[in-house]
Amino acid sequence: MSNLSRSSLASNSQSATSPLRLLVLSNGHGEDMIAVRILQELQRQPNPPEIFALPLVGEGRAYEQLDIPFIGSVLNMPSGGFIYMDGRQLARDVRGGLLQLTFSQIKAIRRWVSSQKKLGNKRAILAVGDILPLLFATFSGANYAFVGTAKSEYHVRDEAGLLPRKSKDAGWENFSGSVYHPWERWLMSRRRCKAVFLRDALTTETLKQWPIPAFYLGNPMMDGLEPTFSRQRFYSQNIQQQETVRPFVVTLLPGSRPPEAYTNWETIMIAVSALMASFQQRDSIFYTSNTVVFLGAIAPGLDSNILSQSVQSQGWRTESASPIQLSDPNVLTFKQRNAYLLLTQQAYNDCLHLGDIAIAMAGTATEQFIGLGKPAIAIPGNGPQYNLGFAESQSRLLGSSLILVHQPGEVAKVVQSLFKNPDNLQIIAENGARRMGKPGAALRIANCLREKLG
């Protein structure tokens, strides 16, 4: 056998046994987090792929926890990635260097694919988000898979049929029989597209009308939400007695992006004041409740001092004790009459699990709370993220689990109505689980990726 033949054989053998090189494209903080959950499961497997990333929007801080290298430039845009909600945001991003960034990212992807090909490595791309990473993956020349996080058939229909819409332009959303338009379906039906993971069963069944490798394995947004306390506390023998004495808990979700989150918090505090006033009325269902606790689930990137000032301006005073103990040594506690308000930046999961209801002005957090089977009340803000358009879209996505009000003072009436009708709470619990899915999706998607991408 010639030296050339031996070299070729060795090269082929090495390629067959070497791990897959996987490039992950994502376009936003929420998409980065979903990608990271899947990648964590991939890294735990034998002979895991060698992973690279290119966040198309933002700086991709979520990837840092896995020490995943970037193959190109990243940059924060003025819009934070929410250009589809406001044309003015797109103009600001263009002035901020969006076009130059996009061209450099396209070059970086092609360069990475070309270099892996020259090295004889098996290569693939995982696109997470919407049409942008999907488009880049399609024209990369590599095999790819897509995790669709942005769209759902629930935006336009439920199991009974199309939702009523006031706008004449609403028909555009599914003019071709799906919320995924023909050009998006074309990208998902290419030979190199090996798997498409959708966020719910309704969307998956719709896309199976076309030659698309569509899978529903759950929604990774519901992974990693385990509380720090034992779930048995919810199912102990004296649960009925505990339910009569435990405080009523309201989780507050202002969002994570400054400065919008600070404005949202001001609005939420008005709703809290109105809610507390309603509890003092004799016809209130909570009139005899001993204690009410508000849990402020605050993103680590926000300044808690700014939020604390807003709380104190509404008449709350600092307090050392609390009826609820959170896994956060730095929790800030306030008290007013029979109510407590806790601000935490380290006990997010606990805030989701402990809440009976949420007052929400957030994207992902609202969906996760509802996925746990609980109702949320949303108040549209001024954006760029949580504006009226986003809130209305989210209310269609989440159905009966999300109640939209237009003024913070309306929250009190909705809360009273919800808890006077316990049958509705059961319907809401079932609806949330159906629309958001069960935990464990990241592992199921990771296993499927290994099978489809090699």
PDB file of C-alpha atoms in Angstrom, residues 247-254 265 269 272 291-298 304 307-308 311 316-328 330-336 338-347 350-351 354:
ATOM      1  CA  PRO A 247     -49.745  33.904  52.748  1.00  0.00           C
ATOM      2  CA  PHE A 248     -51.156  34.771  49.359  1.00  0.00           C
ATOM      3  CA  VAL A 249     -48.127  35.238  47.093  1.00  0.00           C
ATOM      4  CA  VAL A 250     -47.892  37.518  44.061  1.00  0.00           C
ATOM      5  CA  THR A 251     -44.800  37.270  41.852  1.00  0.00           C
ATOM      6  CA  LEU A 252     -43.683  40.504  40.160  1.00  0.00           C
ATOM      7  CA  LEU A 253     -41.914  40.226  36.786  1.00  0.00           C
ATOM      8  CA  PRO A 254     -40.704  43.608  35.435  1.00  0.00           C
ATOM      9  CA  TRP A 265     -41.428  48.421  37.839  1.00  0.00           C
ATOM     10  CA  MET A 269     -45.890  49.195  41.939  1.00  0.00           C
ATOM     11  CA  VAL A 272     -49.500  46.486  43.814  1.00  0.00           C
ATOM     12  CA  THR A 291     -50.610  38.019  55.069  1.00  0.00           C
ATOM     13  CA  VAL A 292     -49.866  38.932  51.455  1.00  0.00           C
ATOM     14  CA  VAL A 293     -46.350  38.579  50.043  1.00  0.00           C
ATOM     15  CA  PHE A 294     -45.085  40.199  46.840  1.00  0.00           C
ATOM     16  CA  LEU A 295     -41.963  38.579  45.369  1.00  0.00           C
ATOM     17  CA  GLY A 296     -39.971  40.822  43.042  1.00  0.00           C
ATOM     18  CA  ALA A 297     -37.955  38.552  40.730  1.00  0.00           C
ATOM     19  CA  ILE A 298     -35.254  41.002  39.671  1.00  0.00           C
ATOM     20  CA  SER A 304     -31.786  47.026  43.129  1.00  0.00           C
ATOM     21  CA  LEU A 307     -36.148  49.546  42.547  1.00  0.00           C
ATOM     22  CA  SER A 308     -35.921  49.958  46.334  1.00  0.00           C
ATOM     23  CA  VAL A 311     -40.867  50.659  46.655  1.00  0.00           C
ATOM     24  CA  TRP A 316     -43.150  50.546  52.198  1.00  0.00           C
ATOM     25  CA  ARG A 317     -40.608  50.405  55.028  1.00  0.00           C
ATOM     26  CA  THR A 318     -37.598  48.116  55.411  1.00  0.00           C
ATOM     27  CA  GLU A 319     -38.166  45.009  57.514  1.00  0.00           C
ATOM     28  CA  SER A 320     -35.836  42.328  58.893  1.00  0.00           C
ATOM     29  CA  ALA A 321     -38.310  39.407  59.137  1.00  0.00           C
ATOM     30  CA  SER A 322     -40.411  37.731  56.441  1.00  0.00           C
ATOM     31  CA  PRO A 323     -43.044  34.954  56.353  1.00  0.00           C
ATOM     32  CA  ILE A 324     -41.242  33.441  53.355  1.00  0.00           C
ATOM     33  CA  GLN A 325     -37.584  32.469  53.342  1.00  0.00           C
ATOM     34  CA  LEU A 326     -35.792  32.720  50.021  1.00  0.00           C
ATOM     35  CA  SER A 327     -32.444  31.212  49.051  1.00  0.00           C
ATOM     36  CA  ASP A 328     -30.892  34.670  48.759  1.00  0.00           C
ATOM     37  CA  ASN A 330     -29.062  39.556  50.045  1.00  0.00           C
ATOM     38  CA  VAL A 331     -32.850  39.674  49.735  1.00  0.00           C
ATOM     39  CA  LEU A 332     -34.358  43.095  50.476  1.00  0.00           C
ATOM     40  CA  THR A 333     -37.524  42.964  52.596  1.00  0.00           C
ATOM     41  CA  PHE A 334     -40.172  45.653  53.006  1.00  0.00           C
ATOM     42  CA  LYS A 335     -43.446  45.774  54.932  1.00  0.00           C
ATOM     43  CA  GLN A 336     -46.690  47.735  54.731  1.00  0.00           C
ATOM     44  CA  ASN A 338     -50.169  43.019  56.563  1.00  0.00           C
ATOM     45  CA  ALA A 339     -48.111  42.813  53.362  1.00  0.00           C
ATOM     46  CA  TYR A 340     -44.466  42.068  52.665  1.00  0.00           C
ATOM     47  CA  LEU A 341     -42.483  42.830  49.523  1.00  0.00           C
ATOM     48  CA  LEU A 342     -39.234  40.981  48.822  1.00  0.00           C
ATOM     49  CA  LEU A 343     -36.689  41.929  46.170  1.00  0.00           C
ATOM     50  CA  THR A 344     -34.378  39.117  45.110  1.00  0.00           C
ATOM     51  CA  GLN A 345     -31.797  38.764  42.365  1.00  0.00           C
ATOM     52  CA  GLN A 346     -30.786  35.191  43.234  1.00  0.00           C
ATOM     53  CA  ALA A 347     -34.021  33.241  43.845  1.00  0.00           C
ATOM     54  CA  ASP A 350     -38.345  30.054  43.870  1.00  0.00           C
ATOM     55  CA  CYS A 351     -40.279  33.202  42.948  1.00  0.00           C
ATOM     56  CA  LEU A 354     -44.095  30.208  45.190  1.00  0.00           C
TER      57      LEU A 354
END
